[in-house]
N, CA, C and O atoms as a DFTB+ gen file, in Angstrom:
652 C
 N C O
     1  1       0.838      -1.174       0.000
     2  2       0.000       0.000       0.000
     3  2       0.888       1.244       0.000
     4  3       0.742       2.110       0.862
     5  1       1.795       1.333      -0.950
     6  2       2.717       2.456      -1.007
     7  2       2.076       3.629      -1.745
     8  3       1.576       3.480      -2.860
     9  1       2.100       4.770      -1.119
    10  2       1.491       5.983      -1.655
    11  2       2.566       7.016      -1.959
    12  3       3.625       7.033      -1.333
    13  1       2.277       7.875      -2.928
    14  2       3.042       9.109      -3.032
    15  2       2.484      10.017      -1.936
    16  3       1.394       9.769      -1.419
    17  1       3.219      11.055      -1.585
    18  2       2.750      11.969      -0.553
    19  2       1.405      12.612      -0.937
    20  3       0.498      12.635      -0.105
    21  1       1.240      13.137      -2.168
    22  2      -0.059      13.712      -2.523
    23  2      -1.208      12.689      -2.457
    24  3      -2.311      13.028      -2.029
    25  1      -0.952      11.442      -2.881
    26  2      -2.002      10.410      -2.784
    27  2      -2.393      10.162      -1.331
    28  3      -3.577      10.078      -1.005
    29  1      -1.397      10.046      -0.467
    30  2      -1.672       9.800       0.942
    31  2      -2.465      10.947       1.551
    32  3      -3.436      10.720       2.272
    33  1      -2.058      12.168       1.267
    34  2      -2.755      13.321       1.829
    35  2      -4.186      13.419       1.305
    36  3      -5.085      13.821       2.043
    37  1      -4.409      13.058       0.041
    38  2      -5.777      13.048      -0.498
    39  2      -6.632      12.028       0.252
    40  3      -7.798      12.291       0.544
    41  1      -6.062      10.883       0.560
    42  2      -6.780       9.869       1.335
    43  2      -7.068      10.375       2.751
    44  3      -8.166      10.180       3.272
    45  1      -6.084      11.020       3.366
    46  2      -6.243      11.505       4.736
    47  2      -7.327      12.588       4.815
    48  3      -8.128      12.594       5.750
    49  1      -7.354      13.493       3.847
    50  2      -8.399      14.529       3.826
    51  2      -9.773      13.874       3.696
    52  3     -10.703      14.238       4.414
    53  1      -9.903      12.915       2.787
    54  2     -11.188      12.225       2.602
    55  2     -11.593      11.478       3.868
    56  3     -12.761      11.503       4.255
    57  1     -10.648      10.824       4.507
    58  2     -10.937      10.069       5.725
    59  2     -11.453      11.003       6.815
    60  3     -12.444      10.692       7.475
    61  1     -10.799      12.130       7.008
    62  2     -11.222      13.060       8.064
    63  2     -12.577      13.697       7.746
    64  3     -13.368      13.943       8.657
    65  1     -12.852      13.965       6.475
    66  2     -14.157      14.528       6.112
    67  2     -15.265      13.512       6.374
    68  3     -16.317      13.858       6.912
    69  1     -15.030      12.266       5.995
    70  2     -16.021      11.215       6.261
    71  2     -16.267      11.069       7.759
    72  3     -17.406      10.896       8.192
    73  1     -15.193      11.138       8.550
    74  2     -15.334      11.023      10.004
    75  2     -16.186      12.173      10.547
    76  3     -17.090      11.953      11.353
    77  1     -15.898      13.393      10.105
    78  2     -16.668      14.547      10.573
    79  2     -18.143      14.391      10.223
    80  3     -19.013      14.663      11.050
    81  1     -18.424      13.955       9.003
    82  2     -19.819      13.769       8.583
    83  2     -20.521      12.725       9.443
    84  3     -21.662      12.920       9.860
    85  1     -19.841      11.627       9.704
    86  2     -20.448      10.546      10.474
    87  2     -20.667      10.956      11.929
    88  3     -21.708      10.649      12.510
    89  1     -19.691      11.650      12.519
    90  2     -19.849      12.055      13.921
    91  2     -20.941      13.107      14.075
    92  3     -21.590      13.179      15.119
    93  1     -21.146      13.910      13.061
    94  2     -22.252      14.869      13.098
    95  2     -23.593      14.117      13.134
    96  3     -24.505      14.500      13.868
    97  1     -23.701      13.063      12.348
    98  2     -24.917      12.233      12.372
    99  2     -25.130      11.615      13.755
   100  3     -26.246      11.614      14.276
   101  1     -24.057      11.094      14.341
   102  2     -24.170      10.483      15.664
   103  2     -24.552      11.519      16.718
   104  3     -25.364      11.233      17.599
   105  1     -23.979      12.711      16.637
   106  2     -24.328      13.766      17.592
   107  2     -25.814      14.104      17.479
   108  3     -26.502      14.252      18.490
   109  1     -26.296      14.223      16.262
   110  2     -27.722      14.520      16.065
   111  2     -28.602      13.406      16.626
   112  3     -29.639      13.676      17.232
   113  1     -28.187      12.151      16.422
   114  2     -28.968      11.028      16.949
   115  2     -29.023      11.068      18.469
   116  3     -30.076      10.835      19.061
   117  1     -27.896      11.362      19.099
   118  2     -27.859      11.395      20.560
   119  2     -28.660      12.581      21.107
   120  3     -29.294      12.466      22.155
   121  1     -28.635      13.712      20.407
   122  2     -29.461      14.850      20.831
   123  2     -30.941      14.524      20.715
   124  3     -31.737      14.921      21.566
   125  1     -31.311      13.801      19.660
   126  2     -32.715      13.412      19.495
   127  2     -33.177      12.523      20.641
   128  3     -34.362      12.483      20.970
   129  1     -32.232      11.813      21.244
   130  2     -32.560      10.946      22.388
   131  2     -32.351      11.662      23.717
   132  3     -32.396      11.042      24.780
   133  1     -32.124      12.965      23.648
   134  2     -31.921      13.768      24.860
   135  2     -30.672      13.358      25.638
   136  3     -30.619      13.532      26.856
   137  1     -29.679      12.822      24.957
   138  2     -28.428      12.475      25.625
   139  2     -27.371      13.492      25.202
   140  3     -26.547      13.242      24.323
   141  1     -27.427      14.643      25.861
   142  2     -26.557      15.747      25.474
   143  2     -25.094      15.501      25.806
   144  3     -24.217      16.038      25.130
   145  1     -24.809      14.707      26.824
   146  2     -23.415      14.432      27.182
   147  2     -22.716      13.666      26.063
   148  3     -21.611      14.026      25.658
   149  1     -23.353      12.617      25.566
   150  2     -22.741      11.832      24.481
   151  2     -22.782      12.615      23.172
   152  3     -21.860      12.515      22.363
   153  1     -23.840      13.390      22.957
   154  2     -23.890      14.253      21.765
   155  2     -22.702      15.208      21.775
   156  3     -22.109      15.471      20.728
   157  1     -22.354      15.723      22.935
   158  2     -21.220      16.632      23.061
   159  2     -19.906      15.935      22.705
   160  3     -19.028      16.540      22.089
   161  1     -19.771      14.667      23.091
   162  2     -18.575      13.900      22.721
   163  2     -18.450      13.855      21.204
   164  3     -17.371      14.075      20.654
   165  1     -19.565      13.566      20.532
   166  2     -19.516      13.471      19.072
   167  2     -19.308      14.830      18.421
   168  3     -18.657      14.914      17.380
   169  1     -19.840      15.888      19.001
   170  2     -19.587      17.238      18.467
   171  2     -18.091      17.565      18.590
   172  3     -17.506      18.167      17.689
   173  1     -17.481      17.163      19.711
   174  2     -16.034      17.355      19.852
   175  2     -15.289      16.572      18.778
   176  3     -14.318      17.070      18.208
   177  1     -15.735      15.355      18.500
   178  2     -15.066      14.531      17.490
   179  2     -15.219      15.143      16.098
   180  3     -14.317      15.035      15.268
   181  1     -16.365      15.786      15.841
   182  2     -16.540      16.505      14.574
   183  2     -15.470      17.591      14.477
   184  3     -14.801      17.723      13.452
   185  1     -15.313      18.368      15.556
   186  2     -14.325      19.448      15.548
   187  2     -12.903      18.906      15.359
   188  3     -12.121      19.481      14.602
   189  1     -12.563      17.806      16.040
   190  2     -11.231      17.228      15.887
   191  2     -10.998      16.772      14.450
   192  3      -9.933      17.010      13.880
   193  1     -11.995      16.118      13.873
   194  2     -11.846      15.641      12.492
   195  2     -11.705      16.806      11.524
   196  3     -10.870      16.767      10.620
   197  1     -12.515      17.840      11.709
   198  2     -12.422      19.012      10.828
   199  2     -11.087      19.732      11.021
   200  3     -10.477      20.189      10.054
   201  1     -10.639      19.831      12.268
   202  2      -9.360      20.473      12.550
   203  2      -8.219      19.683      11.898
   204  3      -7.321      20.268      11.291
   205  1      -8.258      18.365      12.025
   206  2      -7.218      17.531      11.416
   207  2      -7.254      17.665       9.897
   208  3      -6.210      17.808       9.259
   209  1      -8.455      17.618       9.316
   210  2      -8.602      17.795       7.864
   211  2      -8.024      19.130       7.431
   212  3      -7.299      19.202       6.439
   213  1      -8.344      20.203       8.178
   214  2      -7.868      21.532       7.812
   215  2      -6.351      21.663       7.978
   216  3      -5.698      22.353       7.195
   217  1      -5.791      21.000       8.996
   218  2      -4.336      21.002       9.168
   219  2      -3.656      20.312       7.987
   220  3      -2.611      20.757       7.513
   221  1      -4.258      19.230       7.524
   222  2      -3.688      18.522       6.369
   223  2      -3.761      19.412       5.139
   224  3      -2.794      19.518       4.385
   225  1      -4.908      20.054       4.935
   226  2      -5.054      20.953       3.776
   227  2      -4.053      22.098       3.842
   228  3      -3.478      22.480       2.823
   229  1      -3.838      22.653       5.044
   230  2      -2.880      23.751       5.198
   231  2      -1.469      23.268       4.897
   232  3      -0.676      23.997       4.300
   233  1      -1.154      22.054       5.304
   234  2       0.174      21.486       5.059
   235  2       0.418      21.311       3.572
   236  3       1.539      21.480       3.091
   237  1      -0.631      20.972       2.852
   238  2      -0.533      20.747       1.411
   239  2      -0.157      22.043       0.699
   240  3       0.597      22.032      -0.274
   241  1      -0.694      23.166       1.197
   242  2      -0.402      24.453       0.574
   243  2      -0.849      24.478      -0.872
   244  3      -1.997      24.163      -1.184
   245  1       0.060      24.852      -1.748
   246  2      -0.258      24.981      -3.170
   247  2      -0.161      23.659      -3.920
   248  3      -0.515      23.588      -5.097
   249  1       0.315      22.610      -3.250
   250  2       0.429      21.309      -3.905
   251  2      -0.960      20.804      -4.276
   252  3      -1.866      20.785      -3.442
   253  1      -1.118      20.406      -5.500
   254  2      -2.420      19.896      -5.937
   255  2      -2.538      18.415      -5.580
   256  3      -1.711      17.592      -5.975
   257  1      -3.578      18.105      -4.831
   258  2      -3.837      16.705      -4.483
   259  2      -4.635      16.060      -5.601
   260  3      -5.437      16.723      -6.260
   261  1      -4.420      14.777      -5.816
   262  2      -5.218      14.096      -6.837
   263  2      -6.699      14.113      -6.456
   264  3      -7.057      13.968      -5.287
   265  1      -7.532      14.288      -7.448
   266  2      -8.981      14.231      -7.234
   267  2      -9.421      12.799      -7.551
   268  3      -9.664      12.442      -8.703
   269  1      -9.513      12.004      -6.504
   270  2      -9.777      10.578      -6.674
   271  2     -11.265      10.297      -6.796
   272  3     -12.089      10.898      -6.105
   273  1     -11.587       9.385      -7.675
   274  2     -12.956       8.871      -7.777
   275  2     -13.142       7.839      -6.674
   276  3     -12.160       7.327      -6.136
   277  1     -14.367       7.532      -6.338
   278  2     -14.633       6.618      -5.220
   279  2     -13.907       5.280      -5.387
   280  3     -13.461       4.700      -4.396
   281  1     -13.784       4.792      -6.589
   282  2     -13.153       3.489      -6.813
   283  2     -11.620       3.586      -6.809
   284  3     -10.943       2.558      -6.844
   285  1     -11.074       4.784      -6.769
   286  2      -9.626       4.943      -6.782
   287  2      -9.017       4.980      -5.374
   288  3      -7.797       4.921      -5.225
   289  1      -9.859       5.075      -4.353
   290  2      -9.329       5.051      -2.994
   291  2      -8.842       3.646      -2.695
   292  3      -9.421       2.664      -3.159
   293  1      -7.779       3.560      -1.918
   294  2      -7.170       2.265      -1.627
   295  2      -7.688       1.699      -0.310
   296  3      -6.920       1.317       0.573
   297  1      -8.981       1.659      -0.210
   298  2      -9.634       1.002       0.916
   299  2     -10.975       0.494       0.430
   300  3     -11.498       0.984      -0.571
   301  1     -11.532      -0.472       1.117
   302  2     -12.851      -0.991       0.731
   303  2     -13.932       0.028       1.048
   304  3     -14.849       0.240       0.256
   305  1     -13.822       0.645       2.187
   306  2     -14.665       1.778       2.570
   307  2     -13.796       2.660       3.444
   308  3     -12.849       2.170       4.059
   309  1     -14.092       3.950       3.514
   310  2     -13.245       4.807       4.353
   311  2     -13.144       4.233       5.761
   312  3     -14.157       3.845       6.342
   313  1     -11.940       4.174       6.313
   314  2     -11.747       3.534       7.609
   315  2     -12.616       4.068       8.735
   316  3     -12.959       3.314       9.645
   317  1     -12.979       5.331       8.704
   318  2     -13.780       5.872       9.799
   319  2     -15.271       5.849       9.486
   320  3     -16.048       6.579      10.101
   321  1     -15.661       5.034       8.553
   322  2     -17.078       4.930       8.235
   323  2     -17.488       3.472       8.325
   324  3     -17.275       2.695       7.395
   325  1     -18.075       3.113       9.447
   326  2     -18.590       1.761       9.611
   327  2     -19.813       1.570       8.736
   328  3     -20.316       2.525       8.143
   329  1     -20.279       0.368       8.656
   330  2     -21.453       0.074       7.836
   331  2     -22.709       0.749       8.351
   332  3     -22.802       1.119       9.521
   333  1     -23.656       0.900       7.471
   334  2     -24.921       1.540       7.835
   335  2     -25.680       0.760       8.898
   336  3     -26.559       1.314       9.557
   337  1     -25.355      -0.515       9.075
   338  2     -26.033      -1.296      10.107
   339  2     -25.759      -0.724      11.493
   340  3     -26.474      -1.035      12.446
   341  1     -24.738       0.101      11.610
   342  2     -24.436       0.734      12.888
   343  2     -25.388       1.858      13.228
   344  3     -25.425       2.312      14.371
   345  1     -26.157       2.316      12.258
   346  2     -27.087       3.415      12.484
   347  2     -28.500       2.888      12.580
   348  3     -29.017       2.274      11.647
   349  1     -29.109       3.132      13.707
   350  2     -30.474       2.700      13.954
   351  2     -31.099       3.740      14.865
   352  3     -30.453       4.206      15.804
   353  1     -32.320       4.105      14.609
   354  2     -32.931       5.145      15.425
   355  2     -33.085       4.713      16.874
   356  3     -33.335       5.553      17.738
   357  1     -32.942       3.432      17.160
   358  2     -33.005       2.935      18.529
   359  2     -31.627       2.860      19.189
   360  3     -31.514       2.464      20.350
   361  1     -30.584       3.239      18.455
   362  2     -29.227       3.144      18.977
   363  2     -29.120       3.904      20.299
   364  3     -29.563       5.047      20.421
   365  1     -28.531       3.247      21.265
   366  2     -28.307       3.875      22.562
   367  2     -26.877       4.396      22.619
   368  3     -26.040       4.001      21.808
   369  1     -26.590       5.280      23.574
   370  2     -25.256       5.874      23.651
   371  2     -24.123       4.847      23.673
   372  3     -23.097       5.052      23.024
   373  1     -24.289       3.767      24.397
   374  2     -23.251       2.750      24.467
   375  2     -22.908       2.226      23.072
   376  3     -21.736       2.090      22.721
   377  1     -23.936       1.935      22.285
   378  2     -23.706       1.405      20.932
   379  2     -23.100       2.463      20.018
   380  3     -22.243       2.154      19.190
   381  1     -23.539       3.701      20.166
   382  2     -22.972       4.778      19.355
   383  2     -21.481       4.940      19.659
   384  3     -20.673       5.126      18.749
   385  1     -21.130       4.868      20.924
   386  2     -19.722       4.983      21.308
   387  2     -18.898       3.792      20.808
   388  3     -17.761       3.963      20.369
   389  1     -19.466       2.601      20.874
   390  2     -18.753       1.414      20.353
   391  2     -18.562       1.526      18.845
   392  3     -17.502       1.191      18.318
   393  1     -19.594       2.000      18.161
   394  2     -19.525       2.204      16.715
   395  2     -18.390       3.179      16.385
   396  3     -17.570       2.918      15.504
   397  1     -18.356       4.303      17.106
   398  2     -17.319       5.306      16.876
   399  2     -15.937       4.735      17.186
   400  3     -14.978       5.009      16.465
   401  1     -15.831       3.942      18.253
   402  2     -14.556       3.335      18.613
   403  2     -14.053       2.427      17.480
   404  3     -12.869       2.443      17.145
   405  1     -14.953       1.646      16.902
   406  2     -14.572       0.785      15.784
   407  2     -14.060       1.594      14.607
   408  3     -13.093       1.199      13.955
   409  1     -14.703       2.727      14.329
   410  2     -14.250       3.590      13.237
   411  2     -12.858       4.137      13.516
   412  3     -11.996       4.134      12.637
   413  1     -12.640       4.606      14.740
   414  2     -11.338       5.169      15.097
   415  2     -10.248       4.097      15.071
   416  3      -9.118       4.359      14.659
   417  1     -10.592       2.904      15.509
   418  2      -9.634       1.800      15.488
   419  2      -9.230       1.458      14.055
   420  3      -8.049       1.245      13.777
   421  1     -10.205       1.404      13.142
   422  2      -9.888       1.133      11.739
   423  2      -9.014       2.240      11.147
   424  3      -8.101       1.959      10.371
   425  1      -9.287       3.489      11.506
   426  2      -8.470       4.600      11.002
   427  2      -7.036       4.475      11.527
   428  3      -6.077       4.668      10.779
   429  1      -6.899       4.152      12.805
   430  2      -5.576       3.977      13.397
   431  2      -4.807       2.872      12.663
   432  3      -3.638       3.043      12.317
   433  1      -5.467       1.753      12.433
   434  2      -4.821       0.637      11.742
   435  2      -4.476       1.000      10.303
   436  3      -3.423       0.610       9.798
   437  1      -5.353       1.738       9.646
   438  2      -5.094       2.170       8.272
   439  2      -3.822       3.017       8.217
   440  3      -2.919       2.745       7.426
   441  1      -3.763       4.047       9.066
   442  2      -2.588       4.916       9.069
   443  2      -1.327       4.158       9.459
   444  3      -0.260       4.386       8.889
   445  1      -1.448       3.265      10.421
   446  2      -0.292       2.469      10.852
   447  2       0.201       1.599       9.696
   448  3       1.407       1.505       9.464
   449  1      -0.718       0.966       8.972
   450  2      -0.339       0.127       7.833
   451  2       0.325       0.946       6.731
   452  3       1.326       0.524       6.153
   453  1      -0.237       2.121       6.442
   454  2       0.357       2.973       5.416
   455  2       1.787       3.328       5.810
   456  3       2.700       3.256       4.987
   457  1       1.977       3.711       7.074
   458  2       3.314       4.080       7.546
   459  2       4.274       2.906       7.431
   460  3       5.420       3.070       7.011
   461  1       3.810       1.734       7.802
   462  2       4.688       0.554       7.789
   463  2       5.065       0.121       6.375
   464  3       6.167      -0.379       6.150
   465  1       4.158       0.309       5.429
   466  2       4.380      -0.209       4.080
   467  2       4.945       0.809       3.099
   468  3       5.323       0.450       1.984
   469  1       5.004       2.064       3.500
   470  2       5.441       3.101       2.568
   471  2       6.954       3.124       2.424
   472  3       7.694       2.823       3.361
   473  1       7.392       3.491       1.225
   474  2       8.823       3.688       0.991
   475  2       9.166       5.173       1.049
   476  3      10.339       5.537       0.961
   477  1       8.164       6.032       1.194
   478  2       8.353       7.478       1.271
   479  2       8.504       7.882       2.737
   480  3       7.613       7.623       3.546
   481  1       9.621       8.510       3.081
   482  2       9.908       8.855       4.481
   483  2       8.851       9.786       5.065
   484  3       8.475       9.631       6.227
   485  1       8.365      10.746       4.288
   486  2       7.366      11.687       4.795
   487  2       6.022      10.996       4.997
   488  3       5.327      11.289       5.970
   489  1       5.645      10.100       4.115
   490  2       4.408       9.331       4.289
   491  2       4.521       8.470       5.546
   492  3       3.571       8.360       6.321
   493  1       5.686       7.863       5.740
   494  2       5.911       7.060       6.957
   495  2       5.731       7.918       8.206
   496  3       5.046       7.518       9.147
   497  1       6.347       9.098       8.209
   498  2       6.288       9.980       9.368
   499  2       4.858      10.447       9.635
   500  3       4.368      10.375      10.762
   501  1       4.206      10.920       8.594
   502  2       2.830      11.407       8.758
   503  2       1.880      10.278       9.134
   504  3       1.037      10.449      10.015
   505  1       2.003       9.134       8.483
   506  2       1.132       7.996       8.789
   507  2       1.259       7.578      10.241
   508  3       0.257       7.309      10.903
   509  1       2.485       7.521      10.740
   510  2       2.699       7.152      12.141
   511  2       2.107       8.210      13.073
   512  3       1.511       7.875      14.096
   513  1       2.269       9.469      12.724
   514  2       1.700      10.545      13.539
   515  2       0.184      10.513      13.549
   516  3      -0.442      10.671      14.597
   517  1      -0.403      10.308      12.385
   518  2      -1.868      10.232      12.303
   519  2      -2.383       9.020      13.070
   520  3      -3.427       9.096      13.717
   521  1      -1.657       7.898      13.003
   522  2      -2.052       6.703      13.760
   523  2      -2.044       7.005      15.256
   524  3      -2.926       6.558      15.990
   525  1      -1.050       7.761      15.702
   526  2      -0.988       8.141      17.109
   527  2      -2.176       8.988      17.534
   528  3      -2.712       8.813      18.628
   529  1      -2.588       9.911      16.663
   530  2      -3.765      10.732      16.972
   531  2      -5.010       9.863      17.082
   532  3      -5.820      10.034      17.992
   533  1      -5.152       8.939      16.156
   534  2      -6.329       8.062      16.187
   535  2      -6.299       7.172      17.427
   536  3      -7.347       6.869      17.998
   537  1      -5.123       6.758      17.837
   538  2      -4.979       5.959      19.053
   539  2      -5.491       6.735      20.263
   540  3      -6.126       6.164      21.150
   541  1      -5.219       8.021      20.295
   542  2      -5.741       8.864      21.370
   543  2      -7.250       8.927      21.358
   544  3      -7.879       8.958      22.416
   545  1      -7.840       8.946      20.175
   546  2      -9.304       8.955      20.070
   547  2      -9.891       7.640      20.574
   548  3     -10.921       7.630      21.248
   549  1      -9.226       6.528      20.241
   550  2      -9.683       5.217      20.722
   551  2      -9.656       5.199      22.250
   552  3     -10.608       4.745      22.886
   553  1      -8.580       5.686      22.829
   554  2      -8.451       5.696      24.294
   555  2      -9.536       6.557      24.936
   556  3     -10.111       6.173      25.954
   557  1      -9.817       7.715      24.346
   558  2     -10.869       8.589      24.890
   559  2     -12.231       7.899      24.821
   560  3     -13.029       7.993      25.754
   561  1     -12.489       7.210      23.718
   562  2     -13.768       6.495      23.594
   563  2     -13.834       5.331      24.564
   564  3     -14.908       5.024      25.080
   565  1     -12.712       4.675      24.825
   566  2     -12.679       3.610      25.827
   567  2     -13.092       4.158      27.195
   568  3     -13.830       3.507      27.934
   569  1     -12.612       5.352      27.522
   570  2     -12.982       5.967      28.799
   571  2     -14.482       6.253      28.856
   572  3     -15.127       6.013      29.876
   573  1     -15.032       6.766      27.758
   574  2     -16.473       7.033      27.721
   575  2     -17.271       5.736      27.822
   576  3     -18.283       5.676      28.519
   577  1     -16.814       4.710      27.129
   578  2     -17.515       3.425      27.191
   579  2     -17.521       2.860      28.611
   580  3     -18.511       2.270      29.042
   581  1     -16.427       3.038      29.328
   582  2     -16.351       2.532      30.698
   583  2     -17.349       3.237      31.611
   584  3     -17.794       2.658      32.602
   585  1     -17.706       4.478      31.289
   586  2     -18.652       5.248      32.108
   587  2     -20.096       5.147      31.627
   588  3     -21.007       5.644      32.290
   589  1     -20.307       4.515      30.496
   590  2     -21.636       4.499      29.883
   591  2     -22.332       3.175      30.163
   592  3     -21.782       2.110      29.882
   593  1     -23.546       3.237      30.720
   594  2     -24.267       1.986      31.012
   595  2     -24.544       1.187      29.737
   596  3     -24.892       1.740      28.694
   597  1     -24.380      -0.112      29.858
   598  2     -24.735      -1.002      28.748
   599  2     -26.250      -1.118      28.688
   600  3     -26.901      -1.217      29.728
   601  1     -26.822      -1.107      27.489
   602  2     -28.274      -1.272      27.378
   603  2     -28.678      -2.713      27.655
   604  3     -27.849      -3.623      27.657
   605  1     -29.943      -2.891      27.884
   606  2     -30.455      -4.243      28.130
   607  2     -30.319      -5.072      26.858
   608  3     -30.075      -4.540      25.775
   609  1     -30.476      -6.354      27.007
   610  2     -30.356      -7.269      25.864
   611  2     -31.439      -7.013      24.831
   612  3     -31.292      -7.414      23.676
   613  1     -32.518      -6.358      25.218
   614  2     -33.631      -6.129      24.286
   615  2     -33.628      -4.721      23.716
   616  3     -34.663      -4.250      23.243
   617  1     -32.491      -4.038      23.749
   618  2     -32.432      -2.644      23.308
   619  2     -32.911      -2.453      21.876
   620  3     -33.456      -1.399      21.545
   621  1     -32.717      -3.455      21.022
   622  2     -33.059      -3.270      19.608
   623  2     -34.404      -3.875      19.217
   624  3     -34.686      -4.055      18.032
   625  1     -35.226      -4.186      20.203
   626  2     -36.573      -4.704      19.900
   627  2     -37.403      -3.542      19.381
   628  3     -37.834      -2.690      20.160
   629  1     -37.626      -3.499      18.102
   630  2     -38.321      -2.384      17.462
   631  2     -39.834      -2.540      17.643
   632  3     -40.414      -3.506      17.149
   633  1     -40.483      -1.595      18.351
   634  2     -41.916      -1.686      18.561
   635  2     -42.712      -1.389      17.297
   636  3     -43.909      -1.671      17.233
   637  1     -42.051      -0.820      16.289
   638  2     -42.746      -0.455      15.059
   639  2     -41.908      -0.866      13.861
   640  3     -41.435      -0.013      13.110
   641  1     -41.716      -2.205      13.670
   642  2     -40.858      -2.653      12.572
   643  2     -41.484      -2.342      11.205
   644  3     -42.703      -2.342      11.035
   645  1     -40.613      -2.084      10.261
   646  2     -41.082      -1.861       8.889
   647  2     -41.476      -3.190       8.260
   648  3     -40.901      -4.229       8.585
   649  1     -42.456      -3.161       7.359
   650  2     -42.861      -4.424       6.721
   651  2     -41.782      -4.996       5.838
   652  3     -41.973      -6.052       5.236
């Protein structure tokens, strides 16, 4: 998975934008459930993702990044975007936090793999640094999960299932 620096940065910008979009959805879901504390966690994650994306864009400066089509990205799906099965209007805070943790873990592993496999010294350095940032996000979510009550076994029993 060896990237040129512009290819890697294009992937990193896309990854952070996808993360920001997804965390905004999770924040809205938690607010709809009147769980403002967990909604605030996701709003913070939106800000971190946008800040990281903007830092990458600033680093790029005048360098033109490749404009990749969806099939040109070197991942099956963006690492910080879990499957849609993770989104359910009955989702409780515990599940939302676990979902987010899985996304952050995949992003960390993605960046770590890029760093390990790259022959470009700057890609290696940036990939390792980005992996470290994602590791911090995983740890923060672990702390939130430890404080968040687990829902009952019947949390997903939908009283109004679709036909």
